[in-house]
CSV table of C-alpha atoms in Angstrom, one decimal:
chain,number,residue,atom,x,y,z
A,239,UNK,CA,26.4,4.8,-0.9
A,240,UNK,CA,24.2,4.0,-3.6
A,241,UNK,CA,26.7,5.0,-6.4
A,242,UNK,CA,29.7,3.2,-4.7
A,243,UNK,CA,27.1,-0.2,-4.8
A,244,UNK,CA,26.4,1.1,-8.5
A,245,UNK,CA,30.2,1.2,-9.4
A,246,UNK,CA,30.5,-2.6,-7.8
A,247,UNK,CA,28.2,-3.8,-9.6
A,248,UNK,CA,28.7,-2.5,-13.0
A,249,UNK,CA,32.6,-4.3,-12.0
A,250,UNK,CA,31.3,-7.3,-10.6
A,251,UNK,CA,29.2,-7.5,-14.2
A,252,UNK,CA,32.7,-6.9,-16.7
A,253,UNK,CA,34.5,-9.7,-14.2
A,254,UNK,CA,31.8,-12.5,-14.9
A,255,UNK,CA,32.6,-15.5,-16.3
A,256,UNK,CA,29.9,-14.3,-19.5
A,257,UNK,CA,31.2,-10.9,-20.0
A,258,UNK,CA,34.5,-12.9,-20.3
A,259,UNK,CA,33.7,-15.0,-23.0
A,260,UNK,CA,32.1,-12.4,-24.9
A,261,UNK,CA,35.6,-10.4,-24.8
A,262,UNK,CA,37.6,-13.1,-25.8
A,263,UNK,CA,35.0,-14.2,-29.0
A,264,UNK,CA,34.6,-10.8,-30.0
A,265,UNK,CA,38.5,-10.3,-29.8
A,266,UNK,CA,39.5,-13.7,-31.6
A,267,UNK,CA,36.5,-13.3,-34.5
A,268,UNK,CA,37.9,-9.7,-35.2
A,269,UNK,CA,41.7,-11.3,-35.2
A,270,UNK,CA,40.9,-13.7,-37.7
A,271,UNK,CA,38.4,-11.5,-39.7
A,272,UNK,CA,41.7,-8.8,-39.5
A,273,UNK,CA,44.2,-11.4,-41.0
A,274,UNK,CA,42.4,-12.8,-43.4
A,275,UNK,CA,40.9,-9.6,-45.0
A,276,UNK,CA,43.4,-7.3,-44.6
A,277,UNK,CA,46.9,-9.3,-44.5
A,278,UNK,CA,46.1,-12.9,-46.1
A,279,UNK,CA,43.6,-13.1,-48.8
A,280,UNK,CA,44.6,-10.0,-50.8
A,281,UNK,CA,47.8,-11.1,-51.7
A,282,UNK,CA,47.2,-15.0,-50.9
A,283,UNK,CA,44.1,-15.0,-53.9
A,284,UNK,CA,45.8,-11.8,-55.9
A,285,UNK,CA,49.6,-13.0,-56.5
A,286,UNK,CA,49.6,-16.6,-55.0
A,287,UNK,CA,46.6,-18.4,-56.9
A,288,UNK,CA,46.5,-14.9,-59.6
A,289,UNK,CA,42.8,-14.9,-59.1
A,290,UNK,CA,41.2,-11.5,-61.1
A,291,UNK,CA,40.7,-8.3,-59.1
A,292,UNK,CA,36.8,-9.0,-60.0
A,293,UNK,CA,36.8,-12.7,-58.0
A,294,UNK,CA,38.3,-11.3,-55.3
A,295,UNK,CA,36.1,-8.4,-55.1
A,296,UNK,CA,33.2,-10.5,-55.2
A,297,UNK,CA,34.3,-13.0,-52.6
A,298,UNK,CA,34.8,-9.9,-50.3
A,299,UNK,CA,31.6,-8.7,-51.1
A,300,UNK,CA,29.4,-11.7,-50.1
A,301,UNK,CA,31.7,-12.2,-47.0
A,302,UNK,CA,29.9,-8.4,-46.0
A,303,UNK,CA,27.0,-9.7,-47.1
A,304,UNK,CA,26.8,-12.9,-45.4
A,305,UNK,CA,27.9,-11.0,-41.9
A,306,UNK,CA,25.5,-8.2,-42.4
A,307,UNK,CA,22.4,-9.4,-43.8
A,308,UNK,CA,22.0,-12.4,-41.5
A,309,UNK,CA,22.2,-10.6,-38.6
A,310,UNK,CA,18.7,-10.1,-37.9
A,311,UNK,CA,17.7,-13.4,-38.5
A,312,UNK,CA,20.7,-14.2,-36.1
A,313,UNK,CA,19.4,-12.2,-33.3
A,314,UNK,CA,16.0,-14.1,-33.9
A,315,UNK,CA,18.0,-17.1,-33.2
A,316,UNK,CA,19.8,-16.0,-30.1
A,317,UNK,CA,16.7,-14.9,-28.6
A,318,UNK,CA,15.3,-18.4,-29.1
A,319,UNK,CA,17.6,-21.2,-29.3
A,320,UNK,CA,20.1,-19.6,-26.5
A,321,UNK,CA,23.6,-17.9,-26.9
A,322,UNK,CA,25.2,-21.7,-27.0
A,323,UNK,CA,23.1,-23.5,-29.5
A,324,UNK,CA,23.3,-20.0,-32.2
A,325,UNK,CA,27.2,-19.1,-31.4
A,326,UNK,CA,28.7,-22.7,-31.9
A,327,UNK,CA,26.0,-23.2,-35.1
A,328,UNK,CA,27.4,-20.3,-36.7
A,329,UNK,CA,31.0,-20.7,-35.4
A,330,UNK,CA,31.3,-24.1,-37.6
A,331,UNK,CA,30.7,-22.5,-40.5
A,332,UNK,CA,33.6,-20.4,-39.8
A,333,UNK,CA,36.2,-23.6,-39.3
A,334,UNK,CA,34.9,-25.0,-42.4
A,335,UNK,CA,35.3,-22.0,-44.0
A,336,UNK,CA,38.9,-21.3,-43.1
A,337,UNK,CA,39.9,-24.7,-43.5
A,338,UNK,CA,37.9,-24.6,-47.2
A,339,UNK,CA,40.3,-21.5,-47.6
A,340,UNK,CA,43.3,-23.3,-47.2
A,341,UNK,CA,43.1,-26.2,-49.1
A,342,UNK,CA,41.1,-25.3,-52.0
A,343,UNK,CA,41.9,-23.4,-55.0
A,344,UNK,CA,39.4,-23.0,-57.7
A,345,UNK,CA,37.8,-20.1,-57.6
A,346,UNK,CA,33.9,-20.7,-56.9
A,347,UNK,CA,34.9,-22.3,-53.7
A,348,UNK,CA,36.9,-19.9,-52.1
A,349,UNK,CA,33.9,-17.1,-53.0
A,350,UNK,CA,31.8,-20.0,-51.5
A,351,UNK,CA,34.0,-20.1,-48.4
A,352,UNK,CA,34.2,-15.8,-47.9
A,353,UNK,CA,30.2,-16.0,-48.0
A,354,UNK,CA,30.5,-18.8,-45.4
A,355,UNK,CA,33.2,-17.2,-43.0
A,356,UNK,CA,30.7,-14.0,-43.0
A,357,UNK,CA,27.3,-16.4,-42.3
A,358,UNK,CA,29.9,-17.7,-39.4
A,359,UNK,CA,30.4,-14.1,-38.1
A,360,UNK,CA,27.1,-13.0,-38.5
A,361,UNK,CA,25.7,-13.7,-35.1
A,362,UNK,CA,28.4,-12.5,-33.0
A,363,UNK,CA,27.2,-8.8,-32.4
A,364,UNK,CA,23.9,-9.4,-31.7
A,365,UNK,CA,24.7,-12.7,-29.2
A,366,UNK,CA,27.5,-10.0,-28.0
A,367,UNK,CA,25.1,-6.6,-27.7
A,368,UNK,CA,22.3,-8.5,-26.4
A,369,UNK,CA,24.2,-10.2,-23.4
A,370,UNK,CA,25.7,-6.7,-22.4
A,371,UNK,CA,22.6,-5.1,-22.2
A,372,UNK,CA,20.7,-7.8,-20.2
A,373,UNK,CA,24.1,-7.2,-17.9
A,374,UNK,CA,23.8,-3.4,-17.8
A,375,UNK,CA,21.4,-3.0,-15.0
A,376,UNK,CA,18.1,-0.9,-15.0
A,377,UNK,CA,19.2,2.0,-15.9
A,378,UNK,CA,21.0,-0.1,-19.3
A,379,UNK,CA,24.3,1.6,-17.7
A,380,UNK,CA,26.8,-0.3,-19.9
A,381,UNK,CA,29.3,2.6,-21.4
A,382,UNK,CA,32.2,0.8,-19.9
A,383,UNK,CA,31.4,-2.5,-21.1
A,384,UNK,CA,30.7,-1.1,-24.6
A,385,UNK,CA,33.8,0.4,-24.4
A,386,UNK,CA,35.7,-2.6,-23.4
A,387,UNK,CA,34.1,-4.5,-25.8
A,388,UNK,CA,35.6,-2.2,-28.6
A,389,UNK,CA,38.6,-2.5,-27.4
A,390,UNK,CA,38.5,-5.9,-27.6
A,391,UNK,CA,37.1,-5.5,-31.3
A,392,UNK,CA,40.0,-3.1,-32.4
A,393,UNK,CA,42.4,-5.0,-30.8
A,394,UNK,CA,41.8,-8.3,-32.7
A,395,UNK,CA,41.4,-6.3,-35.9
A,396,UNK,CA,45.1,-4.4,-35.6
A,397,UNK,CA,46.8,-7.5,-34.3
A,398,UNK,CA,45.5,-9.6,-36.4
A,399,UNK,CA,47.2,-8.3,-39.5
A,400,UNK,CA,50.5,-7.5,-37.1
A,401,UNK,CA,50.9,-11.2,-36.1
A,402,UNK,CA,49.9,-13.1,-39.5
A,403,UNK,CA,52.4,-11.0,-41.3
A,404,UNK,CA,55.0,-11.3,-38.6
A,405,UNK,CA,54.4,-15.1,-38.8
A,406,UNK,CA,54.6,-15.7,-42.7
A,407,UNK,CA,58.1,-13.6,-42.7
A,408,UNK,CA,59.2,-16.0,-40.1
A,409,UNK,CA,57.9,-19.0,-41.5
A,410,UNK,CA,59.2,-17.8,-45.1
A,411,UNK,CA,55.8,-16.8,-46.3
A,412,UNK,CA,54.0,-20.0,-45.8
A,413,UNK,CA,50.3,-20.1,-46.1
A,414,UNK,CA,49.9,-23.3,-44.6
A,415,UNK,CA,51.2,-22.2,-41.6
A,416,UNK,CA,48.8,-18.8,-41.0
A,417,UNK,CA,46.1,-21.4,-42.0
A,418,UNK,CA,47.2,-23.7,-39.3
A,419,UNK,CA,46.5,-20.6,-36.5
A,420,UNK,CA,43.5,-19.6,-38.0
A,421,UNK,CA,42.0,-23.0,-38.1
A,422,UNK,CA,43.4,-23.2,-34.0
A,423,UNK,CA,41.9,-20.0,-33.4
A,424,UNK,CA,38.4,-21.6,-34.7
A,425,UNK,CA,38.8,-24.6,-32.7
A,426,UNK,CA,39.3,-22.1,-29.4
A,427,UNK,CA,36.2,-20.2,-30.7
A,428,UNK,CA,34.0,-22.9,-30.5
A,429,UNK,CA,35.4,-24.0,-27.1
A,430,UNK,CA,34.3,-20.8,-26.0
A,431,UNK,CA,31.1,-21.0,-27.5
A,432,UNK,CA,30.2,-23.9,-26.2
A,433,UNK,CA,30.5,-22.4,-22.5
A,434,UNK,CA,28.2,-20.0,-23.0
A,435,UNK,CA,24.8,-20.0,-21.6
A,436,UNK,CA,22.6,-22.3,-23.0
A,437,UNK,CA,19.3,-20.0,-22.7
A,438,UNK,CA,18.7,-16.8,-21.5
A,439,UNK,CA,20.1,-16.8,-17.8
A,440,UNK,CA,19.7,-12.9,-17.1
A,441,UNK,CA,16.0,-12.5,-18.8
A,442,UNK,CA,15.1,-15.5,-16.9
A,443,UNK,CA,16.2,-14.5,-13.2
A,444,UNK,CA,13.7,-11.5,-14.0
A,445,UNK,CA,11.3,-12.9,-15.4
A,446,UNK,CA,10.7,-16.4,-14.5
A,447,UNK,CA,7.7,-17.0,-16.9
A,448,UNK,CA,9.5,-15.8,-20.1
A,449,UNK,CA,11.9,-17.8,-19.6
A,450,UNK,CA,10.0,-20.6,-19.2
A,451,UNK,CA,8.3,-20.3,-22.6
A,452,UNK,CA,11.3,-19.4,-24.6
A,453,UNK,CA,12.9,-22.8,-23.1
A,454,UNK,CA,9.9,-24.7,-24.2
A,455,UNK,CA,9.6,-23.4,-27.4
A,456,UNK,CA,13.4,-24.2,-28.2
A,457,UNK,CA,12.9,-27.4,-29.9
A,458,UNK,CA,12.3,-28.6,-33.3
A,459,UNK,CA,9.4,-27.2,-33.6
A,460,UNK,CA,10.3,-23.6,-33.3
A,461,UNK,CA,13.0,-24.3,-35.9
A,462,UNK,CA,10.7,-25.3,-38.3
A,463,UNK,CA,8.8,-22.3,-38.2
A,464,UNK,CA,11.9,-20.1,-38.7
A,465,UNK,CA,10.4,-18.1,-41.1
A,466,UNK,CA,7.0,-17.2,-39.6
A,467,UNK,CA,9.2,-16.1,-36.8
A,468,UNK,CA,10.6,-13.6,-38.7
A,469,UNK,CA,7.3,-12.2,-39.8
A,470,UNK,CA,6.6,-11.9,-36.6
A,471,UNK,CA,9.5,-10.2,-35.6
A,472,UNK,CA,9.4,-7.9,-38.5
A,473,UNK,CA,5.6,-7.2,-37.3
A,474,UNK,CA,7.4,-6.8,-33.6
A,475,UNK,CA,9.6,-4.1,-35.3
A,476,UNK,CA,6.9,-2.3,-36.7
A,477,UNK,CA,4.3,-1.9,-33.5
A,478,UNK,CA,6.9,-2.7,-30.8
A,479,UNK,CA,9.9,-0.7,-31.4
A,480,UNK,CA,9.2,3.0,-30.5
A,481,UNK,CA,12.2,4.8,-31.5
A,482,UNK,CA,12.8,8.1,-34.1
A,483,UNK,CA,12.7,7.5,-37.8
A,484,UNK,CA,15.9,9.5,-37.7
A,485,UNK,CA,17.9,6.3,-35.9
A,486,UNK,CA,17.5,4.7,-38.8
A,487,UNK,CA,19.7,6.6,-41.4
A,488,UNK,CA,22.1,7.4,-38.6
A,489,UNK,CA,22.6,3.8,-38.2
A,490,UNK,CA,23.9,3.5,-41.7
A,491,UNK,CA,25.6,6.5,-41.9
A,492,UNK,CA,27.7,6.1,-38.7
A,493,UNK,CA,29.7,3.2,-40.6
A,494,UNK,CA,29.0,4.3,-43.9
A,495,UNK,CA,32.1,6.9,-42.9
A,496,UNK,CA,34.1,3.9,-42.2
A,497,UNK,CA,33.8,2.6,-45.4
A,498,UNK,CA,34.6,5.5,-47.3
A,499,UNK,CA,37.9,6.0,-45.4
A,500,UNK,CA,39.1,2.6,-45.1
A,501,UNK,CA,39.4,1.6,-48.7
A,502,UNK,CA,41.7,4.6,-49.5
A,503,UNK,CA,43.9,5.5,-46.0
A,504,UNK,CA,46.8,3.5,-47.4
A,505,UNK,CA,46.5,4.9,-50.4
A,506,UNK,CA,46.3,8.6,-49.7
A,507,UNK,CA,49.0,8.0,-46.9
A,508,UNK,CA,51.4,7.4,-49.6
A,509,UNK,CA,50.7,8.9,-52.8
A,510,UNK,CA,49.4,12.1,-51.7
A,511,UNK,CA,51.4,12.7,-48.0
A,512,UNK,CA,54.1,10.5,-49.1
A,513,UNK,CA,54.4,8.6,-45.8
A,514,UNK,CA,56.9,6.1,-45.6
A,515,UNK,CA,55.2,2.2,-44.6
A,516,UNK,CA,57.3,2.3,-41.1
A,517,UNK,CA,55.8,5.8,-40.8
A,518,UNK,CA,52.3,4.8,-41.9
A,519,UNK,CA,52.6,2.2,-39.3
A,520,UNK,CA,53.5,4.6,-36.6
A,521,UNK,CA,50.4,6.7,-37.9
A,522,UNK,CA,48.2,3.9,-37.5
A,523,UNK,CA,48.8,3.0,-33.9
A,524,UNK,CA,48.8,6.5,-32.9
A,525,UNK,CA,45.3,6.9,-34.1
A,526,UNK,CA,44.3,3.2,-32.5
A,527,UNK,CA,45.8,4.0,-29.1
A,528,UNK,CA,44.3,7.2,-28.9
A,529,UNK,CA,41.1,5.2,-29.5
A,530,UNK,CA,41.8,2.6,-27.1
A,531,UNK,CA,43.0,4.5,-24.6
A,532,UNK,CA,40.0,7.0,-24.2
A,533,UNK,CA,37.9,4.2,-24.3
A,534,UNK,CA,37.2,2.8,-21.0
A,535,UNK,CA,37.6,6.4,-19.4
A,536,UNK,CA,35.1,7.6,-21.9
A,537,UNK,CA,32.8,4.6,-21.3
A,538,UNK,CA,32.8,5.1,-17.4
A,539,UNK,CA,31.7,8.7,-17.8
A,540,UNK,CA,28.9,7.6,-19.9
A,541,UNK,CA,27.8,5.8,-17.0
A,542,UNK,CA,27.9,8.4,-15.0
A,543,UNK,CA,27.2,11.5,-16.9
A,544,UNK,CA,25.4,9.5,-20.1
A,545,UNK,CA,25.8,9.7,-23.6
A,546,UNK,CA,23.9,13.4,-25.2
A,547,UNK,CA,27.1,15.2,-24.7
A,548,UNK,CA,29.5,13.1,-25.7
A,549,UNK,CA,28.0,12.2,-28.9
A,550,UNK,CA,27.7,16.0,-29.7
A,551,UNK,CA,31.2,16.9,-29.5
A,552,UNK,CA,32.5,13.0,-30.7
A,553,UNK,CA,30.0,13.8,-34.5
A,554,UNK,CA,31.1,17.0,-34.4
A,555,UNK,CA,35.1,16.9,-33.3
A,556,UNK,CA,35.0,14.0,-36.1
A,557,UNK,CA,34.1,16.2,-38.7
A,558,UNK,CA,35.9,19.4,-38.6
A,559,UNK,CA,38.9,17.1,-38.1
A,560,UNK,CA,38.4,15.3,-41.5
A,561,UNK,CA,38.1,18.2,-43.2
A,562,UNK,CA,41.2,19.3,-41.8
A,563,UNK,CA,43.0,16.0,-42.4
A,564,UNK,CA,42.1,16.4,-46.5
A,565,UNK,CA,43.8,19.9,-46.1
A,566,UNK,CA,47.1,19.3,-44.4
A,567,UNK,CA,50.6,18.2,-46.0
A,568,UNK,CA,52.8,18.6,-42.7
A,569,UNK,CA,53.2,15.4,-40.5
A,570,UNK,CA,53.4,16.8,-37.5
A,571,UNK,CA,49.9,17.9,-38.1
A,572,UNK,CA,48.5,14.8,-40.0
A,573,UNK,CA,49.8,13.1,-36.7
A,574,UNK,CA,47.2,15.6,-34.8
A,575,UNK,CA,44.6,14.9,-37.4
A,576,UNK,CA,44.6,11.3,-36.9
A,577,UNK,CA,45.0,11.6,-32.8
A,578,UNK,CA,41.6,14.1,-32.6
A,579,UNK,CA,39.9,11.4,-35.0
A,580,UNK,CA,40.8,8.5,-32.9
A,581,UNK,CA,39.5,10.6,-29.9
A,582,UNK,CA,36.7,11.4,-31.4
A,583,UNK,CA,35.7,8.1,-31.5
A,584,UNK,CA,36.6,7.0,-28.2
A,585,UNK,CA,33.9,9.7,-27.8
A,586,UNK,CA,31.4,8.4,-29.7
A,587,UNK,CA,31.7,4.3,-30.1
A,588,UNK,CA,30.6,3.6,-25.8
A,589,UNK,CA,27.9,6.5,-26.0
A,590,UNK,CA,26.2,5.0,-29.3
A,591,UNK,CA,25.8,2.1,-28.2
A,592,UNK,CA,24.8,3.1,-25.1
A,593,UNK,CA,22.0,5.4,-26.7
A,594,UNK,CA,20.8,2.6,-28.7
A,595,UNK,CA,20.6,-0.1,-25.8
A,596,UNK,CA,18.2,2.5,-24.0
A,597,UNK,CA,16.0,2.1,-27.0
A,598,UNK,CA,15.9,-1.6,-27.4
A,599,UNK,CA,12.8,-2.8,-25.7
A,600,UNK,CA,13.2,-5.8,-23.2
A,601,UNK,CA,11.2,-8.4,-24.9
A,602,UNK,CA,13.1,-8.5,-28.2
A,603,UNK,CA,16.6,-7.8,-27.5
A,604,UNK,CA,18.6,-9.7,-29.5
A,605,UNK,CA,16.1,-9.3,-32.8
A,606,UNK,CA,16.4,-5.3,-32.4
A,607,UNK,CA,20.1,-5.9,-31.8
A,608,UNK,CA,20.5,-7.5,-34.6
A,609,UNK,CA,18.0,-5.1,-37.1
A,610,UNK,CA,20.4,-2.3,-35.8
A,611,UNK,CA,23.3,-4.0,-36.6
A,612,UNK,CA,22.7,-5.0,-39.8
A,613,UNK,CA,21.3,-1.6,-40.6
A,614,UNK,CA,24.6,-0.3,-39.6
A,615,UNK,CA,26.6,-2.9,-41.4
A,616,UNK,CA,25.3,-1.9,-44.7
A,617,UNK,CA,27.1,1.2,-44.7
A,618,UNK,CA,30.4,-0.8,-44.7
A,619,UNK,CA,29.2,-2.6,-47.7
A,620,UNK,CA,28.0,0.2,-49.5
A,621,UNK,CA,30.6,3.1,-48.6
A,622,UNK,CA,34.1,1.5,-50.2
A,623,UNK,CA,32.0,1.3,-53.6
A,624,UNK,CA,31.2,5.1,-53.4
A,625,UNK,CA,34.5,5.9,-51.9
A,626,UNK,CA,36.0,4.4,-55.0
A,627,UNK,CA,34.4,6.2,-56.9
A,628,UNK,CA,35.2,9.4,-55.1
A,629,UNK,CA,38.9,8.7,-55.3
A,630,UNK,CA,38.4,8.2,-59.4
A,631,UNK,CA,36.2,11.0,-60.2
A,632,UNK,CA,36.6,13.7,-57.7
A,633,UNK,CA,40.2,13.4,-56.4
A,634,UNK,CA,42.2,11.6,-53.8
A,635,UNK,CA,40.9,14.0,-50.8
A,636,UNK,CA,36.9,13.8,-52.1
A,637,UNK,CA,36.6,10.7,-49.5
A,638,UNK,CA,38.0,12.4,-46.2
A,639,UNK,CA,35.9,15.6,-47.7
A,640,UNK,CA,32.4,13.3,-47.9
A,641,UNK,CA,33.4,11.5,-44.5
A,642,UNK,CA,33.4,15.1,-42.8
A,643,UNK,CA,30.3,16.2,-44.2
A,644,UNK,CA,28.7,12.6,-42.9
A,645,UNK,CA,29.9,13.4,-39.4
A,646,UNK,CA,28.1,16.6,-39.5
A,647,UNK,CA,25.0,14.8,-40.8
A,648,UNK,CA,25.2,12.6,-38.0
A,649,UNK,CA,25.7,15.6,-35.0
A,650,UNK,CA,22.3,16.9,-37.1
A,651,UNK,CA,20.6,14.2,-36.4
A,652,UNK,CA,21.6,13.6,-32.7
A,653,UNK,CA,20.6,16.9,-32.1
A,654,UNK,CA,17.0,15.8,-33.4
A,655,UNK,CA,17.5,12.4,-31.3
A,656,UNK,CA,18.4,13.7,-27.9
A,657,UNK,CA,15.9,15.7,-27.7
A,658,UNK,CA,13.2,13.1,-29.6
A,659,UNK,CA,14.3,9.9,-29.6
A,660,UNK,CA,11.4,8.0,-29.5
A,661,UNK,CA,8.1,8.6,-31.8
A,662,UNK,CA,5.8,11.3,-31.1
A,663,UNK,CA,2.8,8.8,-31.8
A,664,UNK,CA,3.0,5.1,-30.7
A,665,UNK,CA,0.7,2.6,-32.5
A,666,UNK,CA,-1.0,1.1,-30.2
């Protein structure tokens, strides 16, 4: 009986109006982040406005930056000003940016407007991974909304590029027009935003008294002092936050591998395999749908079963398959390569974050959130340099080689996790 009330509850959670809004602005942020990075600004700065590969390099480079390194100070926010006031903030920067994207031309400006659109996006995980866990329960039993969350995530990112470049062959490759749905895209973002809750609702129906002094200190006052609050929270970090030092290289190298696949896929795919762009398409949603079919499954069983196991075999399936991927020519079995990837993740995306929510003490959610996050994030910034590099100096398969030997790192170092993951010694 006390599982069936369990299972209602953890559905009762995904089907509230909150969970709800933090699907659809996690889906619409990755859709827009999707078309503009992978279908529109390439070729819309490269062969439209003939900008230099180095300006558009740069401007992609501060939109990482901006989305990365401001999440911690995000979080900060969140946990003080309320999902509302921090979400709607930051999602005006992301109108202005787009709308700075599609009217302006000279270079400084559209770098200018990149850095903005990733300040914009820079709270959204944090807001996101904080108001799950607060949802999750005791027990922080959220594998199923994790995994529903990435769905969402992966969803906006592959349609995203699918529907901007469906809509500029229809509307004969005009700009103004993918600008148009962008911009009406931002304008439903902030409508969204501005439903969400205004402080804290989930802390404060445990704890009455926090809430109380996070709602009176979330005036002007508290925004002055913005920056002793992040001493503070850096000082919280450092006596509060009782976790393995190992979490912290995992956190960058579990999207460090990311980034050293994603620059070169397309390019490997059809120099070296010789895949055809309808084929490379097919490729890609077989992967994806593996991935977003195993998820919620994966994610329930979390719940149930939790998350040492399936992180073990997720690290480890992930990297014997990328070697095997750098070694095969056949089709047939690149197809298989790519499905036992995509599985593997389904494996491991609920169950990591699950892991880390169990970590995250109550008091500072959204801060730890968002140190994670942006810990994680840098490996995405950093891992297309090196993967460049890898594809220039050491051949075409020394990425999917590297990425393998990552994943094995990372099985490593759950192994040292499951069985220590906080510190032997606590500061006191």
């Amino acid at each position: 009986m006390r599982q069936i009330g369990q299972k209602k509850a953890v559905s009762q959670r995904l089907w509230s109006p909150f969970f709800a809004q933090l699907w659809v602005l996690v889906f619409l942020v990755e859709f827009m982040k999707g078309s503009l990075l992978v279908a529109i600004l390439p070729v819309y700065m490269g062969e439209t406005l003939g900008l230099s590969a180095g300006i558009i390099g740069l401007a992609f480079s501060l939109q990482y930056f901006g989305d990365n390194a401001f999440r911690a100070p995000a979080g900060w926010m969140a946990e003080r000003l309320g999902y509302r006031g921090t979400m709607s903030t930051a999602l005006l920067f992301t109108l202005v940016a787009i709308i700075m994207l599609s009217v302006l031309t000279e270079p400084v400006w559209l770098v200018v407007a990149c850095l903005l659109l990733g300040l914009g996006t820079s709270p959204l995980w944090p807001c996101v991974m904080t108001g799950t866990t607060e949802m999750s329960g005791p027990n922080n039993s959220n594998g199923a909304a994790m995994g529903t969350l990435e769905i969402a995530s992966m969803g906006g990112t592959g349609l995203g590029p699918l529907v901007m470049n469906f809509a500029m062959a229809y509307y004969g490759h005009s700009y103004g027009m993918v600008f148009l749905i962008l911009i009406g895209c931002s304008i439903v973002l902030l409508l969204v935003a501005l439903m969400l809750p205004g402080s804290n609702k989930i802390t404060a129906a445990r704890d009455p008294r926090r809430s109380a002094a996070v709602s009176s200190g979330r005036g002007i006052k508290q925004k002055q002092q913005l920056w002793k609050g992040i001493k503070e929270t850096i000082r919280t970090l450092k006596t509060k936050l009782n976790v393995n030092p190992l979490i912290y290289p995992a956190l960058f190298l579990q999207s460090f591998v990311i980034g050293l696949i994603s620059p070169v896929l397309t390019l490997y795919a059809r120099t070296d395999l010789g895949v055809s762009p309808n084929l490379y398409s097919v490729l890609l949603i077989a992967g994806g749908g593996v991935t977003v079919l195993a998820l919620i499954p994966c994610g329930k069983l979390v719940d149930r079963l939790g998350t040492e196991y399936f992180l073990h075999i997720g690290f480890l399936l992930a990297g014997i398959t990328l070697f095997f991927f750098s070694t095969v020519r056949s089709i047939p079995l690149v197809f298989l390569a790519v499905a036992l990837i995509g599985l593997g993740y389904a494996l491991i995306l609920p169950a990591w974050n699950t892991f880390l929510a169990q970590l995250i003490p109550e008091s500072e959610r959204a801060t730890v959130w968002g140190f994670f996050l942006t810990l994680q994030g840098s490996g995405m910034v950093i891992g297309p340099l090196v993967s460049g590099f890898l594809w220039d100096r050491a051949g075409h398969t020394a990425p999917f080689i590297i990425s393998g030997v990552v994943m094995l790192l990372m099985f490593g170092c759950h192994l040292a996790l499951a069985r220590h993951p906080r510190r032997r010694t606590v500061r006191a």
